[in-house]
Amino acid sequence: MRAPIPTLFPTLRGLLMASACLLPLIPAVAEAQQRRPQPTQRNTLEQNGAISAVEIRGNQRIDADTIRSYMLLQPGDSYEPDRMDRSLRALFATGLFRDVQIGRDGSRLVVAVQENPLINRIAFEGNRRVSDDNIRPEVQLRARGVFTPQLAQADRQRILDLYARRGRFAATVTPQIITLDQNRVDVVFEITEGDSARISRINFVGNQTFSDRRLRDVVSSRENSIQRFLTQSDTYDPDRVAFDRELLRRFYLRSGFADVEVSAGTAELAPDRSSFFLTYQVNEGTRYRIGELQVTSQFAGMDTAQLRSRVELRPGDWYDGELIERMTQTLADAANLRGFPFVEVQPQVRRNRETGVIDLTFAVNESPRVFIERLDIAGNTRTQDRVIRREFRVAEGDPFNAAQIRRSRERIRNLGYFADVQINSTPGSSPDRAIVTTQVQERPTGEVSLGGGFSTDAGFLVDLGLRERNLVGTGIDARLNGTLAQRRSQVDLSITDPAFLDRNLAAGADIFLVQRNLLRIANYEERRLGFAIRVGYEFNERLRQSWSYTLVDRNVFNVQANASRFVRDQQGRSLLSQISQTIAFDTRDSPLESRRGYLLRWGADFAGLGGDVTYIRNRFDGVVFLPFERLLGDPDYVLALSGSVGHLAPLGSRRFANGERDRIVDRFFLGGENLRGFQIAGVGPRDINTRDSLGGRFMWTASAEMRYPLPVPSELGLLGRAFIDAGALTQGPRGPDVFNSATPRVSIGVGVSWRSPFGLINLDLARAVVKRPLDETQVFRFGFGTRF
């Protein structure tokens, strides 16, 4: 329908008048359109136009070509927004730039960058409990590296984690950035350490057989106490808590609980974040005793009765998971020694939960036949290969023997040259071949020691030592030691090659100067200057023999006017030329802290090949260690029974003015270390008039010592001892003015041993209960080192 003409005309007239008003604005709009930035949505021609150049702006250290290499868009490429975005992300991903902007200037692509600053130095402030050397390996930022805020925050968290592992959960770390010239920064981590989060309480849930107190002795974590100021065991450590769970599980397995379950310890942090409450959930299960015990074998020629005798378990004993594991290895080793190299021992358990009985069978089966193709050694940057290879109990081409491999690893570790030793096997060139690789981690073997102390035998002392246990990687042990004390001073230069000429032969030499002040004992002083040459060899893992030749110039001097006539007659110098041998059979588990096994030793000295002293001197020693771990549940309960016998037989016809053929410096003396409760040389032949100790030719001692843990934190290293010592010394000089008595002397006492950072320290309180009138007693004794 058309509108009437009179109505439409006014509308057209309005439109014409509006258009006339807009005409003057058209040039201005066009000019503004030219100045406006290009819209995001470009036309097809602009999007597909080729890039003539990539211009880099703002870079100071980083070369422009390096920046271009990170980009996906290069000169000659067609411009694509997606590739531009990916190039932008790639440049940010390098971590080299604080900001990146990419734009277009005609056909050119312009990349404007702001480089991240370089780190001038990294410092730590406020850390007193944790040193810079311990923190620095935790951080990733490095001097002369690129700084980014992300790395700084990551390092902050790593430092916090380090403090958390040390029980300091209240620690705070703030990275401070100090801007320097040339786009450099100093990074300072300001640390507020806070107090250590201690363990205020350790609880156990579900334990019925053992009390909380007993289980607290099992775990390594300890409740906070003032007596633990020297240790960190009462500091909360998540790794230690996880380790405690395993300790609890092993304890229950040793005690007969084959089905025990121990949940991970839960730690509840106190509201003030100063302490933790630890709780362990225990499900004991049934406690089992050993029922039927058998050893079976699939080898026709194997004597299972002999293997059965090696098993320490007996029917009726509580089930002991760790002992069963040890017996598995023992039986495998015994079978290997009997000529069966390819052996696998599997313990087979049949449990009856209703009766609480486990029937146990050790099945000796044949393992796959595998031979050693090659022995490889890695990680020894200093120690020579031959030093490590000579400790192996297997060689290339031998059957793969797991027991001998384990023994080889123990021998390499016992060298003391390495912080860690790992032996792994990998398949060889064929299925029946294996490559054994030993990975070692070297550690420093040089030692410089300077110390002082007090010993009842020597008085106040100062000790200085230099030692290198692995001289230039050859395994040679060289040391120089000097001791200056009130009653004994010594300088000793020693060198030992434990595998002379790469053979089963240890060879060494010593040069020494010793001076002893014996005025309190026998009114004279003694000086010894000499050297010794030593060789030794092993018959097997337990039996060892050594030989030595010693040439010593001895001087008895400063003899007091009131000394015994037996001492005055021997004033002056003598030359000792002596050959000695020692043979020892040692089954102890550890030479320093023995808990089981025994040691038998025979030493013999023959003097007379030159010199002016002639005698034969023999000494027999023995000690056996009986553990009470299975009976009392603690490995520190050990009974040590020891004894010794010594005899000196003078030879030759030469006699002193007093009619004796031997010298006082060659005789035995009793008291002090070998008979507690008596003074050094406090027992034996003695001049009745001067009370000088004259020594004897025959001596015997016996001792029974019970070692037990003290009711103090085990980490203090304190061990209690109760002992009975007995002994006698006879066959001294003869005469009416000499007191000789074969009556046994007996003493009883208690003591404490401290495994200190300076070595083993012993304190003994003893009382002589059987003694003779001229004996000299001693109640308190203080000394260093392992007895026997």
mmCIF file of C-alpha atoms in Angstrom, residues 166-365:
data_model
loop_
_atom_site.group_PDB
_atom_site.id
_atom_site.type_symbol
_atom_site.label_atom_id
_atom_site.label_comp_id
_atom_site.label_asym_id
_atom_site.label_seq_id
_atom_site.Cartn_x
_atom_site.Cartn_y
_atom_site.Cartn_z
ATOM 1 C CA ARG A 166 64.886 -30.717 60.647
ATOM 2 C CA GLY A 167 61.747 -30.178 62.670
ATOM 3 C CA ARG A 168 61.480 -26.404 62.248
ATOM 4 C CA PHE A 169 57.973 -25.969 60.895
ATOM 5 C CA ALA A 170 57.693 -22.387 62.138
ATOM 6 C CA ALA A 171 60.496 -21.202 59.849
ATOM 7 C CA THR A 172 59.806 -18.408 57.363
ATOM 8 C CA VAL A 173 61.800 -17.521 54.243
ATOM 9 C CA THR A 174 61.484 -14.238 52.320
ATOM 10 C CA PRO A 175 63.476 -13.668 49.103
ATOM 11 C CA GLN A 176 64.673 -10.058 48.865
ATOM 12 C CA ILE A 177 65.783 -8.722 45.478
ATOM 13 C CA ILE A 178 68.378 -5.924 45.412
ATOM 14 C CA THR A 179 68.575 -4.209 42.010
ATOM 15 C CA LEU A 180 72.066 -3.351 40.729
ATOM 16 C CA ASP A 181 73.342 -1.618 37.620
ATOM 17 C CA GLN A 182 73.743 -3.374 34.256
ATOM 18 C CA ASN A 183 70.518 -5.312 34.820
ATOM 19 C CA ARG A 184 71.920 -7.340 37.724
ATOM 20 C CA VAL A 185 70.406 -8.301 41.075
ATOM 21 C CA ASP A 186 71.476 -9.690 44.426
ATOM 22 C CA VAL A 187 69.162 -12.351 45.840
ATOM 23 C CA VAL A 188 69.026 -12.482 49.638
ATOM 24 C CA PHE A 189 66.939 -15.114 51.401
ATOM 25 C CA GLU A 190 65.942 -13.701 54.773
ATOM 26 C CA ILE A 191 65.324 -16.655 57.100
ATOM 27 C CA THR A 192 63.582 -16.739 60.445
ATOM 28 C CA GLU A 193 64.300 -20.220 61.736
ATOM 29 C CA GLY A 194 61.899 -20.454 64.646
ATOM 30 C CA ASP A 195 62.088 -23.193 67.249
ATOM 31 C CA SER A 196 62.338 -26.893 66.520
ATOM 32 C CA ALA A 197 59.088 -28.800 66.686
ATOM 33 C CA ARG A 198 59.743 -31.407 69.345
ATOM 34 C CA ILE A 199 57.903 -34.646 69.991
ATOM 35 C CA SER A 200 56.021 -34.189 73.220
ATOM 36 C CA ARG A 201 54.302 -37.592 73.276
ATOM 37 C CA ILE A 202 54.541 -40.986 71.534
ATOM 38 C CA ASN A 203 51.460 -43.192 71.812
ATOM 39 C CA PHE A 204 50.665 -46.710 70.643
ATOM 40 C CA VAL A 205 47.209 -48.108 69.942
ATOM 41 C CA GLY A 206 46.412 -51.819 69.735
ATOM 42 C CA ASN A 207 49.497 -53.139 71.541
ATOM 43 C CA GLN A 208 48.578 -55.801 74.062
ATOM 44 C CA THR A 209 51.730 -57.889 74.560
ATOM 45 C CA PHE A 210 54.215 -55.031 74.939
ATOM 46 C CA SER A 211 53.757 -51.871 76.940
ATOM 47 C CA ASP A 212 54.057 -48.379 75.513
ATOM 48 C CA ARG A 213 57.298 -47.952 77.422
ATOM 49 C CA ARG A 214 58.822 -51.033 75.785
ATOM 50 C CA LEU A 215 57.784 -49.932 72.323
ATOM 51 C CA ARG A 216 59.167 -46.444 72.901
ATOM 52 C CA ASP A 217 62.563 -48.103 73.352
ATOM 53 C CA VAL A 218 62.152 -49.781 69.964
ATOM 54 C CA VAL A 219 61.522 -46.668 67.868
ATOM 55 C CA SER A 220 64.291 -44.191 67.140
ATOM 56 C CA SER A 221 62.123 -41.130 67.831
ATOM 57 C CA ARG A 222 62.132 -39.941 71.426
ATOM 58 C CA GLU A 223 59.912 -37.764 73.573
ATOM 59 C CA ASN A 224 61.198 -34.318 74.406
ATOM 60 C CA SER A 225 63.378 -34.309 77.517
ATOM 61 C CA ILE A 226 66.098 -32.121 78.982
ATOM 62 C CA GLN A 227 68.540 -35.036 78.921
ATOM 63 C CA ARG A 228 68.449 -35.074 75.121
ATOM 64 C CA PHE A 229 70.156 -31.758 74.622
ATOM 65 C CA LEU A 230 72.999 -33.501 72.757
ATOM 66 C CA THR A 231 70.757 -35.304 70.265
ATOM 67 C CA GLN A 232 68.069 -34.572 67.711
ATOM 68 C CA SER A 233 66.011 -37.726 68.267
ATOM 69 C CA ASP A 234 63.186 -35.767 69.930
ATOM 70 C CA THR A 235 62.845 -33.506 66.869
ATOM 71 C CA TYR A 236 59.984 -34.409 64.567
ATOM 72 C CA ASP A 237 61.217 -35.856 61.289
ATOM 73 C CA PRO A 238 58.745 -37.475 58.846
ATOM 74 C CA ASP A 239 61.454 -39.752 57.485
ATOM 75 C CA ARG A 240 62.307 -40.948 60.984
ATOM 76 C CA VAL A 241 58.634 -41.595 61.718
ATOM 77 C CA ALA A 242 58.413 -43.821 58.630
ATOM 78 C CA PHE A 243 61.584 -45.601 59.710
ATOM 79 C CA ASP A 244 60.104 -46.150 63.189
ATOM 80 C CA ARG A 245 57.161 -47.953 61.620
ATOM 81 C CA GLU A 246 59.587 -50.420 60.058
ATOM 82 C CA LEU A 247 61.444 -50.805 63.365
ATOM 83 C CA LEU A 248 58.195 -51.693 65.106
ATOM 84 C CA ARG A 249 57.296 -54.217 62.430
ATOM 85 C CA ARG A 250 60.700 -55.905 62.665
ATOM 86 C CA PHE A 251 60.519 -55.987 66.449
ATOM 87 C CA TYR A 252 57.183 -57.790 66.351
ATOM 88 C CA LEU A 253 58.442 -60.210 63.694
ATOM 89 C CA ARG A 254 61.430 -61.049 65.921
ATOM 90 C CA SER A 255 59.032 -61.644 68.820
ATOM 91 C CA GLY A 256 56.813 -64.224 67.137
ATOM 92 C CA PHE A 257 54.128 -62.057 65.505
ATOM 93 C CA ALA A 258 54.217 -63.217 61.890
ATOM 94 C CA ASP A 259 50.922 -61.464 61.005
ATOM 95 C CA VAL A 260 51.668 -58.081 62.564
ATOM 96 C CA GLU A 261 50.497 -54.911 60.835
ATOM 97 C CA VAL A 262 51.792 -51.464 61.801
ATOM 98 C CA SER A 263 50.114 -48.465 60.251
ATOM 99 C CA ALA A 264 52.037 -45.348 59.394
ATOM 100 C CA GLY A 265 52.511 -43.063 62.364
ATOM 101 C CA THR A 266 50.137 -40.131 62.516
ATOM 102 C CA ALA A 267 51.531 -36.820 63.667
ATOM 103 C CA GLU A 268 49.329 -34.145 65.179
ATOM 104 C CA LEU A 269 50.831 -30.688 65.389
ATOM 105 C CA ALA A 270 50.112 -28.737 68.536
ATOM 106 C CA PRO A 271 48.181 -25.474 68.103
ATOM 107 C CA ASP A 272 51.303 -23.423 68.865
ATOM 108 C CA ARG A 273 53.248 -25.424 66.224
ATOM 109 C CA SER A 274 55.963 -26.162 68.794
ATOM 110 C CA SER A 275 55.509 -29.930 69.252
ATOM 111 C CA PHE A 276 53.953 -33.076 67.822
ATOM 112 C CA PHE A 277 51.938 -35.977 69.152
ATOM 113 C CA LEU A 278 52.861 -39.245 67.415
ATOM 114 C CA THR A 279 50.505 -42.222 67.343
ATOM 115 C CA TYR A 280 51.224 -45.684 65.905
ATOM 116 C CA GLN A 281 48.419 -48.175 65.230
ATOM 117 C CA VAL A 282 49.470 -51.780 65.866
ATOM 118 C CA ASN A 283 47.540 -54.923 64.965
ATOM 119 C CA GLU A 284 49.559 -57.675 66.624
ATOM 120 C CA GLY A 285 47.734 -60.762 65.392
ATOM 121 C CA THR A 286 48.632 -64.251 66.626
ATOM 122 C CA ARG A 287 51.906 -64.973 68.360
ATOM 123 C CA TYR A 288 53.528 -68.109 66.979
ATOM 124 C CA ARG A 289 55.999 -70.689 68.214
ATOM 125 C CA ILE A 290 58.064 -72.928 65.978
ATOM 126 C CA GLY A 291 56.554 -76.374 65.531
ATOM 127 C CA GLU A 292 58.042 -78.841 63.079
ATOM 128 C CA LEU A 293 61.462 -77.805 61.708
ATOM 129 C CA GLN A 294 62.921 -79.474 58.627
ATOM 130 C CA VAL A 295 65.608 -79.006 56.001
ATOM 131 C CA THR A 296 64.959 -80.613 52.612
ATOM 132 C CA SER A 297 67.152 -80.730 49.518
ATOM 133 C CA GLN A 298 66.715 -81.687 45.896
ATOM 134 C CA PHE A 299 70.459 -82.447 45.625
ATOM 135 C CA ALA A 300 71.196 -86.155 45.928
ATOM 136 C CA GLY A 301 74.620 -85.798 47.532
ATOM 137 C CA MET A 302 73.789 -83.090 50.077
ATOM 138 C CA ASP A 303 73.791 -84.017 53.779
ATOM 139 C CA THR A 304 70.712 -82.234 55.147
ATOM 140 C CA ALA A 305 71.574 -83.334 58.692
ATOM 141 C CA GLN A 306 74.711 -81.182 58.616
ATOM 142 C CA LEU A 307 72.706 -78.261 57.302
ATOM 143 C CA ARG A 308 70.059 -78.830 59.974
ATOM 144 C CA SER A 309 72.742 -78.449 62.661
ATOM 145 C CA ARG A 310 73.488 -74.939 61.378
ATOM 146 C CA VAL A 311 69.942 -73.754 62.113
ATOM 147 C CA GLU A 312 69.816 -71.818 65.391
ATOM 148 C CA LEU A 313 66.037 -72.177 65.780
ATOM 149 C CA ARG A 314 64.554 -75.018 67.817
ATOM 150 C CA PRO A 315 60.984 -76.355 68.089
ATOM 151 C CA GLY A 316 59.173 -74.392 70.790
ATOM 152 C CA ASP A 317 61.088 -71.154 70.158
ATOM 153 C CA TRP A 318 59.181 -68.020 69.300
ATOM 154 C CA TYR A 319 58.975 -67.348 65.585
ATOM 155 C CA ASP A 320 61.739 -64.902 64.549
ATOM 156 C CA GLY A 321 61.432 -63.492 61.045
ATOM 157 C CA GLU A 322 64.887 -61.877 61.003
ATOM 158 C CA LEU A 323 66.582 -65.001 62.346
ATOM 159 C CA ILE A 324 64.867 -67.085 59.674
ATOM 160 C CA GLU A 325 66.188 -64.702 57.035
ATOM 161 C CA ARG A 326 69.700 -65.020 58.468
ATOM 162 C CA MET A 327 69.391 -68.800 58.571
ATOM 163 C CA THR A 328 68.397 -68.772 54.909
ATOM 164 C CA GLN A 329 71.682 -67.080 54.070
ATOM 165 C CA THR A 330 73.619 -69.320 56.447
ATOM 166 C CA LEU A 331 72.290 -72.483 54.826
ATOM 167 C CA ALA A 332 72.976 -71.116 51.327
ATOM 168 C CA ASP A 333 76.552 -70.253 52.326
ATOM 169 C CA ALA A 334 77.048 -73.681 53.912
ATOM 170 C CA ALA A 335 75.808 -75.395 50.759
ATOM 171 C CA ASN A 336 78.146 -73.279 48.624
ATOM 172 C CA LEU A 337 81.126 -74.274 50.780
ATOM 173 C CA ARG A 338 80.164 -77.951 50.375
ATOM 174 C CA GLY A 339 80.505 -77.737 46.591
ATOM 175 C CA PHE A 340 77.012 -76.705 45.530
ATOM 176 C CA PRO A 341 77.434 -73.260 43.913
ATOM 177 C CA PHE A 342 73.957 -72.975 42.380
ATOM 178 C CA VAL A 343 71.750 -73.056 45.451
ATOM 179 C CA GLU A 344 68.609 -71.213 46.470
ATOM 180 C CA VAL A 345 67.155 -71.681 49.963
ATOM 181 C CA GLN A 346 63.472 -70.916 50.410
ATOM 182 C CA PRO A 347 61.804 -70.918 53.834
ATOM 183 C CA GLN A 348 58.344 -72.493 53.598
ATOM 184 C CA VAL A 349 55.940 -71.511 56.387
ATOM 185 C CA ARG A 350 52.770 -73.345 57.374
ATOM 186 C CA ARG A 351 50.920 -71.480 60.101
ATOM 187 C CA ASN A 352 48.071 -72.577 62.317
ATOM 188 C CA ARG A 353 46.399 -69.517 63.818
ATOM 189 C CA GLU A 354 44.259 -71.568 66.169
ATOM 190 C CA THR A 355 47.170 -73.318 67.891
ATOM 191 C CA GLY A 356 49.698 -70.519 67.341
ATOM 192 C CA VAL A 357 52.226 -72.885 65.757
ATOM 193 C CA ILE A 358 54.302 -72.420 62.599
ATOM 194 C CA ASP A 359 55.848 -75.424 60.858
ATOM 195 C CA LEU A 360 59.006 -74.333 59.067
ATOM 196 C CA THR A 361 60.822 -76.035 56.213
ATOM 197 C CA PHE A 362 64.029 -74.773 54.622
ATOM 198 C CA ALA A 363 63.906 -76.057 51.049
ATOM 199 C CA VAL A 364 67.333 -76.177 49.388
ATOM 200 C CA ASN A 365 66.694 -75.990 45.647
#
